[in-house]
Amino acid sequence: EAQVTQNPRYLITVTGKKLTVTCSQNMNHEYMSWYRQDPGLGLRQIYYSMNVEVTDKGDVPEGYKVSRKEKRNFPLILESPSPNQTSLYFCASSLRQGGYNEQFFGPGTRLTVL
Amino acid sequence: AQSVSQHNHHVILSEAASLELGCNYSYGGTVNLFWYVQYPGQHLQLLLKYFSGDPLVKGIKGFEAEFIKSKFSFNLRKPSVQWSDTAEYFCAVKPGGSQGNLIFGKGTKLSVKP
């Protein structure tokens, strides 16, 4: 089944404790992206990647890192999480960045930073 | 900066009522337009999309949207809503056609009373 998977689905952590949220897609997509969703703010893009070893900042990159060593994986790294990073995070992928390509979303990761 | 505006934060309807959710964007060039739906506790799913051609686009589950270029709008409609349409709806715009990242509106929560 074609899908985007994220792990963990739920995570409660404390300020300053490094964490990684994994994202994997099995559709051989070139383009992958991370969003955070906050009430009243919709989805905001954190980072995106157009292909292996090609990443770029989205609208709200501060406090986050990503890497794209393999085509299928696009982990989101919070080196020193803070409470303002408490949010619902979605990974998405599409065949390419181009407008004709539908983005497929993962199930989401709900992160709470105490 | 490009932006997407969804006029209603929360819409409450009774079953069988007609629905129209507004979406306006600020970008003068070529755009690709999307509506996504997020059912409670689930990830985003594509409802419909517009790339070119007929400005009236039909999507899944009886939804449709009309692109009015002169008004920079892409409103979502459904003639008769059901309780199962209770969800949050996001309009998204990809400026520039083949380039550019997806920009989301803040979402409209739809509650349908049985």
JSON list of C-alpha atoms in Angstrom, two decimals:
[
{"chain": "A", "resi": 1, "resn": "GLU", "atom": "CA", "xyz": [0.00, 0.00, 0.00]},
{"chain": "A", "resi": 2, "resn": "ALA", "atom": "CA", "xyz": [1.34, 3.41, -1.02]},
{"chain": "A", "resi": 3, "resn": "GLN", "atom": "CA", "xyz": [1.75, 5.49, 2.09]},
{"chain": "A", "resi": 4, "resn": "VAL", "atom": "CA", "xyz": [3.69, 7.95, 4.19]},
{"chain": "A", "resi": 5, "resn": "THR", "atom": "CA", "xyz": [4.50, 6.72, 7.67]},
{"chain": "A", "resi": 6, "resn": "GLN", "atom": "CA", "xyz": [5.62, 8.70, 10.70]},
{"chain": "A", "resi": 7, "resn": "ASN", "atom": "CA", "xyz": [6.97, 7.59, 14.05]},
{"chain": "A", "resi": 8, "resn": "PRO", "atom": "CA", "xyz": [6.23, 8.10, 16.79]},
{"chain": "A", "resi": 9, "resn": "ARG", "atom": "CA", "xyz": [2.58, 9.08, 16.54]},
{"chain": "A", "resi": 10, "resn": "TYR", "atom": "CA", "xyz": [2.59, 10.62, 20.01]},
{"chain": "A", "resi": 11, "resn": "LEU", "atom": "CA", "xyz": [5.49, 11.94, 22.02]},
{"chain": "A", "resi": 12, "resn": "ILE", "atom": "CA", "xyz": [5.77, 13.76, 25.33]},
{"chain": "A", "resi": 13, "resn": "THR", "atom": "CA", "xyz": [9.21, 15.05, 26.17]},
{"chain": "A", "resi": 14, "resn": "VAL", "atom": "CA", "xyz": [10.96, 17.70, 28.22]},
{"chain": "A", "resi": 15, "resn": "THR", "atom": "CA", "xyz": [12.69, 20.90, 27.23]},
{"chain": "A", "resi": 16, "resn": "GLY", "atom": "CA", "xyz": [16.15, 20.38, 25.83]},
{"chain": "A", "resi": 17, "resn": "LYS", "atom": "CA", "xyz": [16.00, 16.64, 25.22]},
{"chain": "A", "resi": 18, "resn": "LYS", "atom": "CA", "xyz": [16.92, 15.95, 21.60]},
{"chain": "A", "resi": 19, "resn": "LEU", "atom": "CA", "xyz": [14.38, 14.01, 19.58]},
{"chain": "A", "resi": 20, "resn": "THR", "atom": "CA", "xyz": [13.85, 12.73, 16.06]},
{"chain": "A", "resi": 21, "resn": "VAL", "atom": "CA", "xyz": [10.57, 12.14, 14.28]},
{"chain": "A", "resi": 22, "resn": "THR", "atom": "CA", "xyz": [10.96, 9.74, 11.39]},
{"chain": "A", "resi": 23, "resn": "CYS", "atom": "CA", "xyz": [9.15, 9.94, 8.07]},
{"chain": "A", "resi": 24, "resn": "SER", "atom": "CA", "xyz": [9.24, 7.33, 5.36]},
{"chain": "A", "resi": 25, "resn": "GLN", "atom": "CA", "xyz": [7.44, 6.98, 2.02]},
{"chain": "A", "resi": 26, "resn": "ASN", "atom": "CA", "xyz": [7.27, 3.95, -0.25]},
{"chain": "A", "resi": 27, "resn": "MET", "atom": "CA", "xyz": [6.23, 5.72, -3.45]},
{"chain": "A", "resi": 28, "resn": "ASN", "atom": "CA", "xyz": [9.69, 6.65, -4.75]},
{"chain": "A", "resi": 29, "resn": "HIS", "atom": "CA", "xyz": [8.77, 10.31, -4.39]},
{"chain": "A", "resi": 30, "resn": "GLU", "atom": "CA", "xyz": [11.44, 12.94, -4.91]},
{"chain": "A", "resi": 31, "resn": "TYR", "atom": "CA", "xyz": [9.79, 15.72, -2.92]},
{"chain": "A", "resi": 32, "resn": "MET", "atom": "CA", "xyz": [9.23, 15.53, 0.83]},
{"chain": "A", "resi": 33, "resn": "SER", "atom": "CA", "xyz": [8.16, 18.14, 3.30]},
{"chain": "A", "resi": 34, "resn": "TRP", "atom": "CA", "xyz": [7.47, 18.74, 6.98]},
{"chain": "A", "resi": 35, "resn": "TYR", "atom": "CA", "xyz": [4.61, 20.87, 8.30]},
{"chain": "A", "resi": 36, "resn": "ARG", "atom": "CA", "xyz": [3.41, 21.84, 11.72]},
{"chain": "A", "resi": 37, "resn": "GLN", "atom": "CA", "xyz": [-0.26, 22.39, 12.40]},
{"chain": "A", "resi": 38, "resn": "ASP", "atom": "CA", "xyz": [-1.39, 24.72, 15.15]},
{"chain": "A", "resi": 39, "resn": "PRO", "atom": "CA", "xyz": [-4.95, 25.78, 16.00]},
{"chain": "A", "resi": 40, "resn": "GLY", "atom": "CA", "xyz": [-5.96, 28.87, 14.06]},
{"chain": "A", "resi": 41, "resn": "LEU", "atom": "CA", "xyz": [-2.74, 28.90, 12.05]},
{"chain": "A", "resi": 42, "resn": "GLY", "atom": "CA", "xyz": [-3.32, 26.04, 9.63]},
{"chain": "A", "resi": 43, "resn": "LEU", "atom": "CA", "xyz": [-0.30, 24.18, 8.28]},
{"chain": "A", "resi": 44, "resn": "ARG", "atom": "CA", "xyz": [3.03, 25.89, 8.04]},
{"chain": "A", "resi": 45, "resn": "GLN", "atom": "CA", "xyz": [5.97, 24.42, 6.22]},
{"chain": "A", "resi": 46, "resn": "ILE", "atom": "CA", "xyz": [9.10, 23.76, 8.26]},
{"chain": "A", "resi": 47, "resn": "TYR", "atom": "CA", "xyz": [11.54, 22.24, 5.77]},
{"chain": "A", "resi": 48, "resn": "TYR", "atom": "CA", "xyz": [11.33, 20.56, 2.42]},
{"chain": "A", "resi": 49, "resn": "SER", "atom": "CA", "xyz": [13.53, 18.42, 0.24]},
{"chain": "A", "resi": 50, "resn": "MET", "atom": "CA", "xyz": [13.46, 18.22, -3.53]},
{"chain": "A", "resi": 51, "resn": "ASN", "atom": "CA", "xyz": [15.65, 15.14, -3.67]},
{"chain": "A", "resi": 52, "resn": "VAL", "atom": "CA", "xyz": [18.40, 13.24, -1.86]},
{"chain": "A", "resi": 53, "resn": "GLU", "atom": "CA", "xyz": [20.87, 15.61, -0.20]},
{"chain": "A", "resi": 54, "resn": "VAL", "atom": "CA", "xyz": [18.78, 18.64, -1.26]},
{"chain": "A", "resi": 55, "resn": "THR", "atom": "CA", "xyz": [16.94, 20.38, 1.58]},
{"chain": "A", "resi": 56, "resn": "ASP", "atom": "CA", "xyz": [15.70, 23.90, 2.12]},
{"chain": "A", "resi": 57, "resn": "LYS", "atom": "CA", "xyz": [13.95, 26.00, 4.72]},
{"chain": "A", "resi": 58, "resn": "GLY", "atom": "CA", "xyz": [10.23, 26.53, 4.68]},
{"chain": "A", "resi": 59, "resn": "ASP", "atom": "CA", "xyz": [8.35, 29.24, 6.50]},
{"chain": "A", "resi": 60, "resn": "VAL", "atom": "CA", "xyz": [9.13, 28.24, 10.11]},
{"chain": "A", "resi": 61, "resn": "PRO", "atom": "CA", "xyz": [12.51, 26.43, 10.19]},
{"chain": "A", "resi": 62, "resn": "GLU", "atom": "CA", "xyz": [13.87, 27.81, 13.48]},
{"chain": "A", "resi": 63, "resn": "GLY", "atom": "CA", "xyz": [14.63, 25.10, 16.01]},
{"chain": "A", "resi": 64, "resn": "TYR", "atom": "CA", "xyz": [14.44, 22.25, 13.50]},
{"chain": "A", "resi": 65, "resn": "LYS", "atom": "CA", "xyz": [16.86, 20.27, 11.36]},
{"chain": "A", "resi": 66, "resn": "VAL", "atom": "CA", "xyz": [16.29, 17.72, 8.63]},
{"chain": "A", "resi": 67, "resn": "SER", "atom": "CA", "xyz": [18.35, 15.36, 6.55]},
{"chain": "A", "resi": 68, "resn": "ARG", "atom": "CA", "xyz": [17.73, 13.46, 3.33]},
{"chain": "A", "resi": 69, "resn": "LYS", "atom": "CA", "xyz": [20.33, 10.76, 2.98]},
{"chain": "A", "resi": 70, "resn": "GLU", "atom": "CA", "xyz": [17.98, 8.32, 1.28]},
{"chain": "A", "resi": 71, "resn": "LYS", "atom": "CA", "xyz": [15.09, 8.99, -1.03]},
{"chain": "A", "resi": 72, "resn": "ARG", "atom": "CA", "xyz": [12.48, 7.30, 1.15]},
{"chain": "A", "resi": 73, "resn": "ASN", "atom": "CA", "xyz": [13.37, 8.88, 4.51]},
{"chain": "A", "resi": 74, "resn": "PHE", "atom": "CA", "xyz": [13.14, 12.47, 5.72]},
{"chain": "A", "resi": 75, "resn": "PRO", "atom": "CA", "xyz": [13.60, 12.70, 9.51]},
{"chain": "A", "resi": 76, "resn": "LEU", "atom": "CA", "xyz": [12.81, 15.84, 11.48]},
{"chain": "A", "resi": 77, "resn": "ILE", "atom": "CA", "xyz": [15.25, 16.60, 14.27]},
{"chain": "A", "resi": 78, "resn": "LEU", "atom": "CA", "xyz": [14.67, 18.85, 17.24]},
{"chain": "A", "resi": 79, "resn": "GLU", "atom": "CA", "xyz": [18.09, 19.35, 18.83]},
{"chain": "A", "resi": 80, "resn": "SER", "atom": "CA", "xyz": [16.79, 21.19, 21.89]},
{"chain": "A", "resi": 81, "resn": "PRO", "atom": "CA", "xyz": [12.99, 21.16, 21.95]},
{"chain": "A", "resi": 82, "resn": "SER", "atom": "CA", "xyz": [11.12, 24.00, 23.62]},
{"chain": "A", "resi": 83, "resn": "PRO", "atom": "CA", "xyz": [7.47, 24.27, 24.70]},
{"chain": "A", "resi": 84, "resn": "ASN", "atom": "CA", "xyz": [6.63, 26.45, 21.67]},
{"chain": "A", "resi": 85, "resn": "GLN", "atom": "CA", "xyz": [7.37, 23.43, 19.51]},
{"chain": "A", "resi": 86, "resn": "THR", "atom": "CA", "xyz": [4.41, 21.61, 21.00]},
{"chain": "A", "resi": 87, "resn": "SER", "atom": "CA", "xyz": [2.36, 20.94, 17.90]},
{"chain": "A", "resi": 88, "resn": "LEU", "atom": "CA", "xyz": [0.98, 18.40, 15.46]},
{"chain": "A", "resi": 89, "resn": "TYR", "atom": "CA", "xyz": [3.55, 17.54, 12.80]},
{"chain": "A", "resi": 90, "resn": "PHE", "atom": "CA", "xyz": [2.84, 16.17, 9.34]},
{"chain": "A", "resi": 91, "resn": "CYS", "atom": "CA", "xyz": [5.23, 14.77, 6.82]},
{"chain": "A", "resi": 92, "resn": "ALA", "atom": "CA", "xyz": [4.19, 14.82, 3.17]},
{"chain": "A", "resi": 93, "resn": "SER", "atom": "CA", "xyz": [5.61, 13.63, -0.11]},
{"chain": "A", "resi": 94, "resn": "SER", "atom": "CA", "xyz": [4.93, 14.05, -3.80]},
{"chain": "A", "resi": 95, "resn": "LEU", "atom": "CA", "xyz": [6.48, 12.71, -6.95]},
{"chain": "A", "resi": 96, "resn": "ARG", "atom": "CA", "xyz": [8.14, 16.06, -7.60]},
{"chain": "A", "resi": 97, "resn": "GLN", "atom": "CA", "xyz": [7.80, 19.60, -6.35]},
{"chain": "A", "resi": 98, "resn": "GLY", "atom": "CA", "xyz": [5.84, 20.72, -9.41]},
{"chain": "A", "resi": 99, "resn": "GLY", "atom": "CA", "xyz": [2.31, 21.98, -9.08]},
{"chain": "A", "resi": 100, "resn": "TYR", "atom": "CA", "xyz": [0.77, 19.01, -10.87]},
{"chain": "A", "resi": 101, "resn": "ASN", "atom": "CA", "xyz": [1.88, 16.64, -8.15]},
{"chain": "A", "resi": 102, "resn": "GLU", "atom": "CA", "xyz": [-0.48, 15.82, -5.32]},
{"chain": "A", "resi": 103, "resn": "GLN", "atom": "CA", "xyz": [1.04, 15.74, -1.86]},
{"chain": "A", "resi": 104, "resn": "PHE", "atom": "CA", "xyz": [0.36, 12.67, 0.26]},
{"chain": "A", "resi": 105, "resn": "PHE", "atom": "CA", "xyz": [0.34, 13.20, 3.99]},
{"chain": "A", "resi": 106, "resn": "GLY", "atom": "CA", "xyz": [1.44, 10.99, 6.84]},
{"chain": "A", "resi": 107, "resn": "PRO", "atom": "CA", "xyz": [-0.79, 10.31, 9.85]},
{"chain": "A", "resi": 108, "resn": "GLY", "atom": "CA", "xyz": [0.78, 13.01, 12.01]},
{"chain": "A", "resi": 109, "resn": "THR", "atom": "CA", "xyz": [2.90, 13.13, 15.14]},
{"chain": "A", "resi": 110, "resn": "ARG", "atom": "CA", "xyz": [1.53, 14.92, 18.16]},
{"chain": "A", "resi": 111, "resn": "LEU", "atom": "CA", "xyz": [4.44, 16.34, 20.13]},
{"chain": "A", "resi": 112, "resn": "THR", "atom": "CA", "xyz": [4.20, 17.84, 23.61]},
{"chain": "A", "resi": 113, "resn": "VAL", "atom": "CA", "xyz": [7.26, 19.56, 25.07]},
{"chain": "A", "resi": 114, "resn": "LEU", "atom": "CA", "xyz": [7.02, 20.20, 28.81]},
{"chain": "B", "resi": 1, "resn": "ALA", "atom": "CA", "xyz": [4.27, 37.45, 0.47]},
{"chain": "B", "resi": 2, "resn": "GLN", "atom": "CA", "xyz": [1.75, 35.03, -0.90]},
{"chain": "B", "resi": 3, "resn": "SER", "atom": "CA", "xyz": [-1.11, 34.15, 1.40]},
{"chain": "B", "resi": 4, "resn": "VAL", "atom": "CA", "xyz": [-4.30, 32.13, 1.46]},
{"chain": "B", "resi": 5, "resn": "SER", "atom": "CA", "xyz": [-7.37, 33.37, 3.31]},
{"chain": "B", "resi": 6, "resn": "GLN", "atom": "CA", "xyz": [-10.22, 31.21, 4.47]},
{"chain": "B", "resi": 7, "resn": "HIS", "atom": "CA", "xyz": [-13.00, 33.47, 5.65]},
{"chain": "B", "resi": 8, "resn": "ASN", "atom": "CA", "xyz": [-14.78, 31.22, 8.09]},
{"chain": "B", "resi": 9, "resn": "HIS", "atom": "CA", "xyz": [-13.09, 29.71, 11.10]},
{"chain": "B", "resi": 10, "resn": "HIS", "atom": "CA", "xyz": [-16.00, 27.50, 12.13]},
{"chain": "B", "resi": 11, "resn": "VAL", "atom": "CA", "xyz": [-19.17, 26.70, 10.21]},
{"chain": "B", "resi": 12, "resn": "ILE", "atom": "CA", "xyz": [-22.08, 24.84, 11.78]},
{"chain": "B", "resi": 13, "resn": "LEU", "atom": "CA", "xyz": [-24.76, 23.37, 9.53]},
{"chain": "B", "resi": 14, "resn": "SER", "atom": "CA", "xyz": [-27.60, 20.93, 9.77]},
{"chain": "B", "resi": 15, "resn": "GLU", "atom": "CA", "xyz": [-27.66, 17.85, 7.60]},
{"chain": "B", "resi": 16, "resn": "ALA", "atom": "CA", "xyz": [-28.91, 18.48, 4.06]},
{"chain": "B", "resi": 17, "resn": "ALA", "atom": "CA", "xyz": [-27.93, 22.16, 4.18]},
{"chain": "B", "resi": 18, "resn": "SER", "atom": "CA", "xyz": [-25.82, 23.53, 1.38]},
{"chain": "B", "resi": 19, "resn": "LEU", "atom": "CA", "xyz": [-22.19, 24.38, 2.00]},
{"chain": "B", "resi": 20, "resn": "GLU", "atom": "CA", "xyz": [-19.90, 27.02, 0.61]},
{"chain": "B", "resi": 21, "resn": "LEU", "atom": "CA", "xyz": [-16.46, 27.65, 2.10]},
{"chain": "B", "resi": 22, "resn": "GLY", "atom": "CA", "xyz": [-14.55, 30.66, 0.90]},
{"chain": "B", "resi": 23, "resn": "CYS", "atom": "CA", "xyz": [-10.92, 30.72, -0.15]},
{"chain": "B", "resi": 24, "resn": "ASN", "atom": "CA", "xyz": [-8.99, 33.67, -1.55]},
{"chain": "B", "resi": 25, "resn": "TYR", "atom": "CA", "xyz": [-5.33, 33.87, -2.39]},
{"chain": "B", "resi": 26, "resn": "SER", "atom": "CA", "xyz": [-2.92, 36.68, -3.06]},
{"chain": "B", "resi": 27, "resn": "TYR", "atom": "CA", "xyz": [-0.82, 35.87, -6.09]},
{"chain": "B", "resi": 28, "resn": "GLY", "atom": "CA", "xyz": [-1.17, 37.34, -9.51]},
{"chain": "B", "resi": 29, "resn": "GLY", "atom": "CA", "xyz": [0.49, 34.65, -11.58]},
{"chain": "B", "resi": 30, "resn": "THR", "atom": "CA", "xyz": [-0.22, 31.06, -12.44]},
{"chain": "B", "resi": 31, "resn": "VAL", "atom": "CA", "xyz": [-1.50, 28.99, -9.55]},
{"chain": "B", "resi": 32, "resn": "ASN", "atom": "CA", "xyz": [-2.47, 25.43, -8.80]},
{"chain": "B", "resi": 33, "resn": "LEU", "atom": "CA", "xyz": [-5.27, 25.15, -6.27]},
{"chain": "B", "resi": 34, "resn": "PHE", "atom": "CA", "xyz": [-6.23, 22.43, -3.83]},
{"chain": "B", "resi": 35, "resn": "TRP", "atom": "CA", "xyz": [-8.76, 21.63, -1.17]},
{"chain": "B", "resi": 36, "resn": "TYR", "atom": "CA", "xyz": [-7.78, 19.14, 1.53]},
{"chain": "B", "resi": 37, "resn": "VAL", "atom": "CA", "xyz": [-9.99, 17.62, 4.20]},
{"chain": "B", "resi": 38, "resn": "GLN", "atom": "CA", "xyz": [-8.91, 16.44, 7.64]},
{"chain": "B", "resi": 39, "resn": "TYR", "atom": "CA", "xyz": [-11.39, 14.21, 9.46]},
{"chain": "B", "resi": 40, "resn": "PRO", "atom": "CA", "xyz": [-11.09, 14.17, 13.25]},
{"chain": "B", "resi": 41, "resn": "GLY", "atom": "CA", "xyz": [-7.87, 12.51, 14.31]},
{"chain": "B", "resi": 42, "resn": "GLN", "atom": "CA", "xyz": [-6.78, 11.77, 10.76]},
{"chain": "B", "resi": 43, "resn": "HIS", "atom": "CA", "xyz": [-4.29, 13.12, 8.26]},
{"chain": "B", "resi": 44, "resn": "LEU", "atom": "CA", "xyz": [-5.03, 15.41, 5.37]},
{"chain": "B", "resi": 45, "resn": "GLN", "atom": "CA", "xyz": [-6.61, 13.95, 2.26]},
{"chain": "B", "resi": 46, "resn": "LEU", "atom": "CA", "xyz": [-7.02, 15.60, -1.10]},
{"chain": "B", "resi": 47, "resn": "LEU", "atom": "CA", "xyz": [-10.61, 16.54, -1.96]},
{"chain": "B", "resi": 48, "resn": "LEU", "atom": "CA", "xyz": [-10.01, 18.16, -5.32]},
{"chain": "B", "resi": 49, "resn": "LYS", "atom": "CA", "xyz": [-7.51, 20.16, -7.30]},
{"chain": "B", "resi": 50, "resn": "TYR", "atom": "CA", "xyz": [-7.41, 22.67, -10.13]},
{"chain": "B", "resi": 51, "resn": "PHE", "atom": "CA", "xyz": [-4.54, 23.02, -12.55]},
{"chain": "B", "resi": 52, "resn": "SER", "atom": "CA", "xyz": [-6.08, 24.37, -15.75]},
{"chain": "B", "resi": 53, "resn": "GLY", "atom": "CA", "xyz": [-9.11, 24.06, -18.01]},
{"chain": "B", "resi": 54, "resn": "ASP", "atom": "CA", "xyz": [-12.68, 24.01, -16.75]},
{"chain": "B", "resi": 55, "resn": "PRO", "atom": "CA", "xyz": [-12.79, 26.29, -13.70]},
{"chain": "B", "resi": 56, "resn": "LEU", "atom": "CA", "xyz": [-15.50, 24.16, -12.11]},
{"chain": "B", "resi": 57, "resn": "VAL", "atom": "CA", "xyz": [-13.76, 21.17, -10.55]},
{"chain": "B", "resi": 58, "resn": "LYS", "atom": "CA", "xyz": [-15.50, 18.14, -9.16]},
{"chain": "B", "resi": 59, "resn": "GLY", "atom": "CA", "xyz": [-13.89, 16.16, -6.37]},
{"chain": "B", "resi": 60, "resn": "ILE", "atom": "CA", "xyz": [-14.67, 13.22, -4.18]},
{"chain": "B", "resi": 61, "resn": "LYS", "atom": "CA", "xyz": [-17.73, 12.80, -1.96]},
{"chain": "B", "resi": 62, "resn": "GLY", "atom": "CA", "xyz": [-19.86, 15.26, -3.93]},
{"chain": "B", "resi": 63, "resn": "PHE", "atom": "CA", "xyz": [-17.65, 18.29, -3.38]},
{"chain": "B", "resi": 64, "resn": "GLU", "atom": "CA", "xyz": [-16.89, 20.81, -6.09]},
{"chain": "B", "resi": 65, "resn": "ALA", "atom": "CA", "xyz": [-14.97, 24.06, -6.31]},
{"chain": "B", "resi": 66, "resn": "GLU", "atom": "CA", "xyz": [-14.99, 26.96, -8.70]},
{"chain": "B", "resi": 67, "resn": "PHE", "atom": "CA", "xyz": [-11.91, 28.90, -9.67]},
{"chain": "B", "resi": 68, "resn": "ILE", "atom": "CA", "xyz": [-12.71, 32.55, -10.38]},
{"chain": "B", "resi": 69, "resn": "LYS", "atom": "CA", "xyz": [-9.48, 34.11, -11.58]},
{"chain": "B", "resi": 70, "resn": "SER", "atom": "CA", "xyz": [-10.75, 37.69, -11.46]},
{"chain": "B", "resi": 71, "resn": "LYS", "atom": "CA", "xyz": [-11.64, 37.29, -7.81]},
{"chain": "B", "resi": 72, "resn": "PHE", "atom": "CA", "xyz": [-8.57, 35.21, -6.85]},
{"chain": "B", "resi": 73, "resn": "SER", "atom": "CA", "xyz": [-11.00, 32.76, -5.33]},
{"chain": "B", "resi": 74, "resn": "PHE", "atom": "CA", "xyz": [-11.45, 29.00, -5.16]},
{"chain": "B", "resi": 75, "resn": "ASN", "atom": "CA", "xyz": [-14.58, 28.38, -3.11]},
{"chain": "B", "resi": 76, "resn": "LEU", "atom": "CA", "xyz": [-15.60, 24.89, -2.05]},
{"chain": "B", "resi": 77, "resn": "ARG", "atom": "CA", "xyz": [-19.24, 23.82, -2.36]},
{"chain": "B", "resi": 78, "resn": "LYS", "atom": "CA", "xyz": [-21.46, 20.88, -1.61]},
{"chain": "B", "resi": 79, "resn": "PRO", "atom": "CA", "xyz": [-25.23, 20.95, -2.27]},
{"chain": "B", "resi": 80, "resn": "SER", "atom": "CA", "xyz": [-26.23, 18.81, 0.70]},
{"chain": "B", "resi": 81, "resn": "VAL", "atom": "CA", "xyz": [-23.92, 18.04, 3.61]},
{"chain": "B", "resi": 82, "resn": "GLN", "atom": "CA", "xyz": [-23.96, 14.92, 5.75]},
{"chain": "B", "resi": 83, "resn": "TRP", "atom": "CA", "xyz": [-22.94, 14.35, 9.34]},
{"chain": "B", "resi": 84, "resn": "SER", "atom": "CA", "xyz": [-19.89, 12.47, 8.00]},
{"chain": "B", "resi": 85, "resn": "ASP", "atom": "CA", "xyz": [-18.64, 15.70, 6.39]},
{"chain": "B", "resi": 86, "resn": "THR", "atom": "CA", "xyz": [-17.74, 17.01, 9.83]},
{"chain": "B", "resi": 87, "resn": "ALA", "atom": "CA", "xyz": [-14.06, 17.82, 9.42]},
{"chain": "B", "resi": 88, "resn": "GLU", "atom": "CA", "xyz": [-11.59, 20.62, 8.95]},
{"chain": "B", "resi": 89, "resn": "TYR", "atom": "CA", "xyz": [-11.12, 21.89, 5.42]},
{"chain": "B", "resi": 90, "resn": "PHE", "atom": "CA", "xyz": [-7.96, 23.49, 4.12]},
{"chain": "B", "resi": 91, "resn": "CYS", "atom": "CA", "xyz": [-7.50, 25.47, 0.96]},
{"chain": "B", "resi": 92, "resn": "ALA", "atom": "CA", "xyz": [-3.97, 25.38, -0.46]},
{"chain": "B", "resi": 93, "resn": "VAL", "atom": "CA", "xyz": [-2.29, 27.23, -3.27]},
{"chain": "B", "resi": 94, "resn": "LYS", "atom": "CA", "xyz": [0.89, 26.48, -5.13]},
{"chain": "B", "resi": 95, "resn": "PRO", "atom": "CA", "xyz": [2.05, 29.71, -6.73]},
{"chain": "B", "resi": 96, "resn": "GLY", "atom": "CA", "xyz": [4.02, 29.75, -9.88]},
{"chain": "B", "resi": 97, "resn": "GLY", "atom": "CA", "xyz": [2.66, 26.60, -11.44]},
{"chain": "B", "resi": 98, "resn": "SER", "atom": "CA", "xyz": [5.49, 24.15, -11.50]},
{"chain": "B", "resi": 99, "resn": "GLN", "atom": "CA", "xyz": [7.64, 25.82, -8.85]},
{"chain": "B", "resi": 100, "resn": "GLY", "atom": "CA", "xyz": [6.93, 27.04, -5.38]},
{"chain": "B", "resi": 101, "resn": "ASN", "atom": "CA", "xyz": [5.74, 25.27, -2.28]},
{"chain": "B", "resi": 102, "resn": "LEU", "atom": "CA", "xyz": [2.21, 24.63, -1.12]},
{"chain": "B", "resi": 103, "resn": "ILE", "atom": "CA", "xyz": [0.75, 27.44, 0.98]},
{"chain": "B", "resi": 104, "resn": "PHE", "atom": "CA", "xyz": [-2.16, 26.53, 3.23]},
{"chain": "B", "resi": 105, "resn": "GLY", "atom": "CA", "xyz": [-4.99, 28.59, 4.58]},
{"chain": "B", "resi": 106, "resn": "LYS", "atom": "CA", "xyz": [-5.74, 28.46, 8.28]},
{"chain": "B", "resi": 107, "resn": "GLY", "atom": "CA", "xyz": [-8.56, 26.00, 7.81]},
{"chain": "B", "resi": 108, "resn": "THR", "atom": "CA", "xyz": [-12.32, 26.01, 8.31]},
{"chain": "B", "resi": 109, "resn": "LYS", "atom": "CA", "xyz": [-13.85, 23.65, 10.79]},
{"chain": "B", "resi": 110, "resn": "LEU", "atom": "CA", "xyz": [-17.19, 22.28, 9.62]},
{"chain": "B", "resi": 111, "resn": "SER", "atom": "CA", "xyz": [-19.60, 20.79, 12.14]},
{"chain": "B", "resi": 112, "resn": "VAL", "atom": "CA", "xyz": [-22.69, 19.09, 10.74]},
{"chain": "B", "resi": 113, "resn": "LYS", "atom": "CA", "xyz": [-25.52, 18.47, 13.16]},
{"chain": "B", "resi": 114, "resn": "PRO", "atom": "CA", "xyz": [-27.51, 15.27, 12.59]}
]
